[in-house]
Amino acid sequence: MSLLDALYRGGHLRTLDHALAQSLRRLDRDTPDAVLAAAALASLAVAKGHAGVKLLSPQAMLDAEAEVIWPQSDEWRAQLAASRWVATPTASAEVSDPRAPLVLEGDLLYLRRYREYERALALGLHCIATGAMPEVGLEPLAPLFATLFPQATHDDHQARAAALALRHALLLVTGGPGTGKTTTTARLLVLLATQARHAGGAAPRIALAAPTGRAAERMAESVRLAVQGLAASGVEADLLATLPATGTTLHRLLGTIPDSPRFRHDRDNPLPFDVVVVDEASMIDLPLMAKLVDAVADGTRLVLLGDPDQLPSVEAGDVLAAILAAAGDGDRLAHDDAEALRPLLGETDPGVREDAPRFAGVRVHLQRGWRQSEALHLAPLAAAVREGDADTALDLLRRDALSNVHFHEGLADPLETHRDALLAHWRALAQADTPAEALAHSTRLRLLTAVREGPQGARTLNARIERLLVDTGTGSTRGAPGHFHGQLLIVTENSYRHRLFNGDIGICLRDDRGALVAWFPGEDPAQPRAFHPAALPAHESAFAMTVHKAQGSEFDAVWLLLPARSNRVLSRELVYTGITRARRELHIAGSDAVIRDALARHATRWSGLEWRLRQGVEAVR
């Protein structure tokens, strides 16, 4: 049996993957089976979140028990390199042959489109990072800097991030929940406005964006709160007025075009902003990040905020991780930065880094503080999960050592043991006075799962919750079939026509005339947008959600339900992301074995982006 047939008959390939290989066979009957199988695997790799397939370890994409006889990697690469379907560019910045649907670079085989996304993204990031910044002395900014960062020293990472923004066009600010990423951002934006004033220019045009609407609103809310604090500390009102009060999704920022994957803003029509700040960067997939960077105008600063320990994007690529790896750890200042920033940060430590990474993006990692309220003592558990220390994590959970963190060891069905409390929350959504109030209340509790299917999967749980709510009279199916009053919804595919995107959350409520309407957040949180449920793009109930879908959101109370058996989707990043969605209360349901299995596994992605960024290629558009 051929390799392609073995993969397909074994259930390892999707129909789409197999169809790609078959189309190549029809076009050229002499195409070797190993090349056809590799093409199908390259397609499968994208579906599994990779940029391409790693020929040295393709087994990692299949079930652990799958028995497949693979070609020798050197022989496989030689067959691919000789194929008419495979381009083999000689340089990372070289555009691959558009006639070849596959690209082979090193040990990675790409679908051409994803290789070109990587190439364009690397070049675009280099272009931004090496862009010339205005030469303005920092001494005039010292009084304001001292007001913004009263205890600023070289080891104050928030102060360092703000100071570096004055000298660099590409800044990466990372840290766990509540370490002050958006608070630091508000202060650095005030500094940039002051810098522009001293340079005799206009106030900078600033955009705040995030991958999801909820994340964008959370970011804008944090900036608004920070502005209030800065006003109380005496910062000039006209400087604070330059900061935006609202955020937007990346899709809206770039300008969606109905029924098209393209955006209105690109290199030929760049974004009209001087500073673009993007939160939750770990959620951004390879195609979207490439399109964002393509739309950043020459001379614009790009600030990426994110938590590197969260799950990577649902779609292909682990873009933030690759950028951070290429930028270096950011623990020490480059020599020229240390000298230039002395008026703001004072004397630097003796361990100044003399050689900046070849990739010119600058990273600062924030380490103090947590977003959760004082009632939720989560930091020790989050640290143990992040480090993969299952013994410590389980000990903390079993000893009940963390306030408002509850471990339900071995519990497989919270809808049986805690049904009344959970249903009371969901029933209350249907009793809200307004759609805006219902949407706001929906963030008070969420049931998060590791998997989509199975007894502990989001789909099964949602079906059970729907039956419980409808059977107990919370709502009826009046309106579009399958919808009811009080039903939480999540959009599962992008609809540029509706301006609704994968992950957007809404709720069905009857209006004054008794008609069922689906409400989704708008630009103004107080004025949700109304849709007929039958007209919505693909969607499903959202009483229970996968952890992936919950990224960028946070909830007062979180139930994290792990599967009863080990699953390859489990990882320490998944558990970390799930528990850090909680603001005030966390419930974890799972077994010893499953938690140990999850914390022993990393959510890894195959990509060549880090390598391209480290090449130090000259960025030319």
XYZ file of C-alpha atoms in Angstrom, residues 212-538:
327
model
C -11.434 39.799 19.264
C -13.979 42.434 20.165
C -13.984 41.455 23.820
C -10.187 41.694 24.045
C -10.256 45.075 22.290
C -12.836 46.427 24.726
C -10.893 45.077 27.718
C -7.778 46.814 26.444
C -9.589 50.113 25.868
C -11.166 49.897 29.321
C -7.731 49.378 30.903
C -6.367 52.392 29.043
C -9.339 54.522 30.130
C -8.752 53.562 33.763
C -5.052 54.304 33.411
C -5.863 57.734 31.966
C -8.023 58.508 34.987
C -5.123 57.642 37.274
C -2.691 59.727 35.258
C -5.046 62.702 35.368
C -5.165 62.419 39.153
C -1.363 62.405 39.264
C -1.186 65.723 37.414
C -0.469 64.715 33.808
C -1.673 67.415 31.400
C -5.195 66.932 30.092
C -4.238 67.753 26.495
C -1.645 64.960 26.512
C -4.156 62.488 27.885
C -6.666 63.587 25.255
C -4.418 62.125 22.548
C -5.016 58.598 23.875
C -7.890 56.715 22.234
C -10.891 55.822 24.397
C -12.001 52.854 22.312
C -10.449 49.754 20.778
C -11.288 47.763 17.690
C -10.780 44.297 16.286
C -7.942 43.749 13.850
C -10.446 42.927 11.131
C -12.234 46.236 11.591
C -8.945 48.090 11.862
C -7.719 46.669 8.563
C -11.091 47.219 6.892
C -13.015 44.143 5.864
C -14.246 43.769 2.304
C -17.510 41.815 1.943
C -17.005 38.309 0.548
C -13.241 38.783 0.272
C -10.282 37.616 2.397
C -8.467 40.845 1.517
C -8.536 44.058 3.524
C -8.887 47.688 2.503
C -5.610 48.587 4.165
C -2.390 47.103 2.805
C 0.995 48.368 1.654
C -0.644 50.442 -1.100
C -3.244 51.878 1.287
C -1.573 51.787 4.716
C -3.220 52.407 8.039
C -3.533 56.146 8.854
C -1.887 55.881 12.279
C 1.439 56.825 13.810
C 1.208 54.207 16.578
C -0.593 50.853 16.403
C -0.951 48.925 19.672
C -2.152 45.314 19.467
C -3.113 43.310 22.546
C -3.404 39.506 22.863
C -0.791 39.037 20.147
C -0.450 35.336 20.952
C -3.888 34.835 19.368
C -2.890 36.281 15.994
C -2.330 33.672 13.306
C 0.225 33.828 10.518
C -2.016 35.161 7.702
C -3.587 37.881 9.852
C -0.263 39.046 11.299
C 1.225 39.187 7.798
C -1.681 41.348 6.623
C -1.428 43.602 9.675
C 2.303 44.193 9.202
C 1.767 44.743 5.477
C -0.660 47.573 6.313
C 1.627 49.384 8.786
C 2.860 52.586 7.166
C 6.529 53.557 6.989
C 7.489 55.389 10.155
C 4.634 53.926 12.208
C 5.398 52.355 15.572
C 3.988 48.888 16.229
C 3.575 47.742 19.842
C 2.647 44.083 20.366
C 1.357 43.017 23.780
C 0.916 39.406 24.795
C 1.434 36.525 27.167
C 3.931 34.046 25.693
C 2.710 31.256 27.987
C -0.808 31.219 26.555
C -1.974 28.944 23.786
C -0.861 29.861 20.272
C -3.430 30.958 17.703
C -6.196 28.589 16.662
C -5.160 28.909 13.027
C -1.706 28.322 11.538
C 1.407 29.664 13.204
C 2.760 30.583 16.612
C 3.752 34.031 15.493
C 4.345 35.778 18.808
C 6.582 32.973 20.093
C 8.724 33.110 16.948
C 9.092 36.902 17.110
C 10.020 36.787 20.787
C 12.572 34.031 20.237
C 14.231 36.056 17.487
C 14.223 39.235 19.593
C 15.969 37.604 22.567
C 15.007 37.510 26.227
C 15.012 41.282 26.720
C 16.468 41.045 30.234
C 19.308 43.421 29.465
C 19.579 46.623 27.473
C 21.706 46.951 24.377
C 24.676 49.255 24.931
C 23.370 52.120 22.760
C 19.966 51.987 24.478
C 21.577 51.977 27.911
C 23.511 55.145 27.076
C 20.625 56.946 25.383
C 18.107 56.142 28.127
C 20.340 57.180 31.021
C 18.483 60.502 31.506
C 15.315 58.477 32.156
C 16.494 55.239 33.734
C 19.733 56.286 35.390
C 22.790 54.048 35.535
C 22.289 50.611 34.019
C 23.351 47.313 35.474
C 26.841 46.022 34.691
C 25.416 43.184 32.611
C 24.462 45.373 29.667
C 24.055 43.369 26.485
C 26.646 44.546 24.003
C 25.199 42.786 20.972
C 21.540 43.262 20.146
C 19.907 40.348 18.307
C 20.136 40.522 14.540
C 16.398 41.011 14.523
C 15.883 44.602 15.617
C 12.601 44.179 17.466
C 12.931 44.970 21.186
C 11.266 42.921 23.908
C 10.511 43.736 27.540
C 8.994 41.080 29.804
C 6.902 42.346 32.723
C 6.978 40.140 35.775
C 5.099 41.619 38.714
C 1.407 41.645 39.583
C -1.660 39.654 38.574
C -4.894 40.694 36.960
C -7.113 38.675 39.294
C -8.792 40.303 42.267
C -7.364 39.988 45.748
C -10.004 37.351 46.444
C -8.447 35.000 43.877
C -4.979 33.782 44.819
C -3.870 32.289 41.510
C -0.217 33.220 41.027
C 1.426 30.125 42.622
C -0.772 27.757 40.634
C -0.224 29.645 37.390
C 3.540 29.556 37.947
C 3.508 25.796 38.590
C 1.409 25.161 35.477
C 3.608 27.397 33.358
C 6.710 25.492 34.485
C 5.084 22.099 34.038
C 5.433 21.293 37.756
C 2.527 18.888 38.233
C 3.521 17.890 41.766
C 3.361 21.469 43.016
C 0.189 22.262 41.090
C -1.645 19.220 42.453
C -0.376 19.839 45.973
C -1.697 23.430 45.881
C -5.054 22.239 44.597
C -5.444 19.371 47.052
C -4.408 21.406 50.088
C -6.981 24.048 49.179
C -4.088 26.484 49.599
C -5.397 29.131 47.204
C -8.351 31.343 48.011
C -11.320 30.937 45.643
C -9.591 28.138 43.718
C -11.587 24.904 43.987
C -10.360 21.477 42.860
C -12.997 18.908 41.979
C -10.715 15.910 41.594
C -12.102 13.231 39.328
C -15.328 15.146 38.604
C -16.518 14.434 35.071
C -19.937 16.101 35.059
C -20.461 19.453 36.820
C -23.932 19.659 35.243
C -24.961 16.886 37.624
C -23.191 17.948 40.812
C -23.507 21.749 40.431
C -26.502 22.033 38.126
C -28.570 24.477 40.169
C -25.811 27.079 40.567
C -24.830 26.924 36.899
C -28.396 27.068 35.590
C -29.224 29.988 37.880
C -26.589 32.082 36.120
C -27.752 31.171 32.630
C -31.405 31.721 33.490
C -30.556 35.191 34.802
C -29.266 36.200 31.355
C -32.775 35.841 29.957
C -34.105 38.173 32.658
C -31.772 41.099 31.929
C -33.475 44.433 31.272
C -31.498 45.211 28.099
C -29.324 43.329 25.595
C -26.294 45.358 26.728
C -26.920 44.276 30.321
C -27.316 40.636 29.263
C -24.032 40.730 27.333
C -22.261 42.319 30.294
C -23.700 39.716 32.700
C -22.672 36.880 30.386
C -19.036 37.381 31.423
C -19.792 36.492 35.046
C -19.384 32.761 34.456
C -18.190 30.432 31.719
C -17.704 26.682 31.458
C -14.431 26.046 29.604
C -13.391 22.735 28.099
C -10.204 21.338 26.628
C -11.972 19.539 23.794
C -14.895 20.147 21.477
C -16.292 16.623 21.231
C -16.978 13.852 23.736
C -18.716 13.791 27.131
C -16.570 16.658 28.457
C -16.595 18.496 25.128
C -18.136 21.909 24.482
C -20.590 20.615 21.878
C -22.046 17.905 24.144
C -22.267 20.223 27.146
C -23.988 22.951 25.153
C -26.590 20.500 23.869
C -27.323 19.373 27.426
C -27.508 22.940 28.729
C -29.869 23.937 25.916
C -32.222 21.076 26.806
C -32.135 21.960 30.502
C -32.918 25.626 29.850
C -35.665 25.019 27.321
C -37.234 22.212 29.353
C -37.364 24.406 32.462
C -39.086 27.221 30.603
C -36.197 29.724 30.338
C -36.955 30.256 26.681
C -38.794 28.810 23.733
C -37.812 28.020 20.178
C -39.996 30.870 18.881
C -38.088 32.553 16.062
C -35.412 30.872 13.991
C -35.322 27.074 14.496
C -32.854 26.001 17.152
C -32.689 29.391 18.875
C -34.291 30.464 22.131
C -34.587 33.383 24.522
C -31.450 33.665 26.666
C -29.239 31.573 24.374
C -25.567 32.534 24.343
C -24.006 32.318 20.866
C -20.477 32.228 19.512
C -19.645 32.919 15.857
C -17.468 30.166 14.354
C -16.458 31.693 11.030
C -15.605 35.166 9.813
C -18.334 37.090 8.017
C -17.016 40.320 6.578
C -20.493 41.227 5.361
C -21.912 41.118 8.889
C -18.706 42.353 10.536
C -18.917 39.310 12.782
C -15.819 37.226 13.339
C -14.779 33.870 14.709
C -15.065 34.057 18.498
C -17.560 36.933 18.737
C -20.113 36.340 21.525
C -23.790 37.310 21.345
C -27.120 36.493 22.966
C -30.636 35.782 21.702
C -33.408 37.787 23.368
C -37.034 38.468 22.511
C -37.798 42.090 21.737
C -40.892 44.047 22.802
C -42.934 42.440 20.022
C -41.880 38.925 20.998
C -39.531 38.433 18.023
C -36.248 36.693 18.711
C -33.187 38.874 18.022
C -29.482 38.013 18.223
C -27.481 40.803 19.847
C -23.708 41.252 19.441
C -21.424 43.968 20.844
C -20.893 47.053 18.707
C -18.256 49.762 18.770
C -20.170 51.249 21.723
C -20.719 48.591 24.428
C -23.984 50.302 25.395
C -25.409 49.846 21.898
C -25.221 46.218 20.725
C -25.941 45.316 17.115
C -29.098 43.358 16.252
C -29.353 40.458 13.781
C -32.044 37.992 12.829
C -30.762 34.641 14.122
C -31.368 32.911 10.780
C -29.199 35.486 9.011
C -26.134 34.927 11.185
C -22.966 33.311 9.848
C -22.033 29.873 11.226
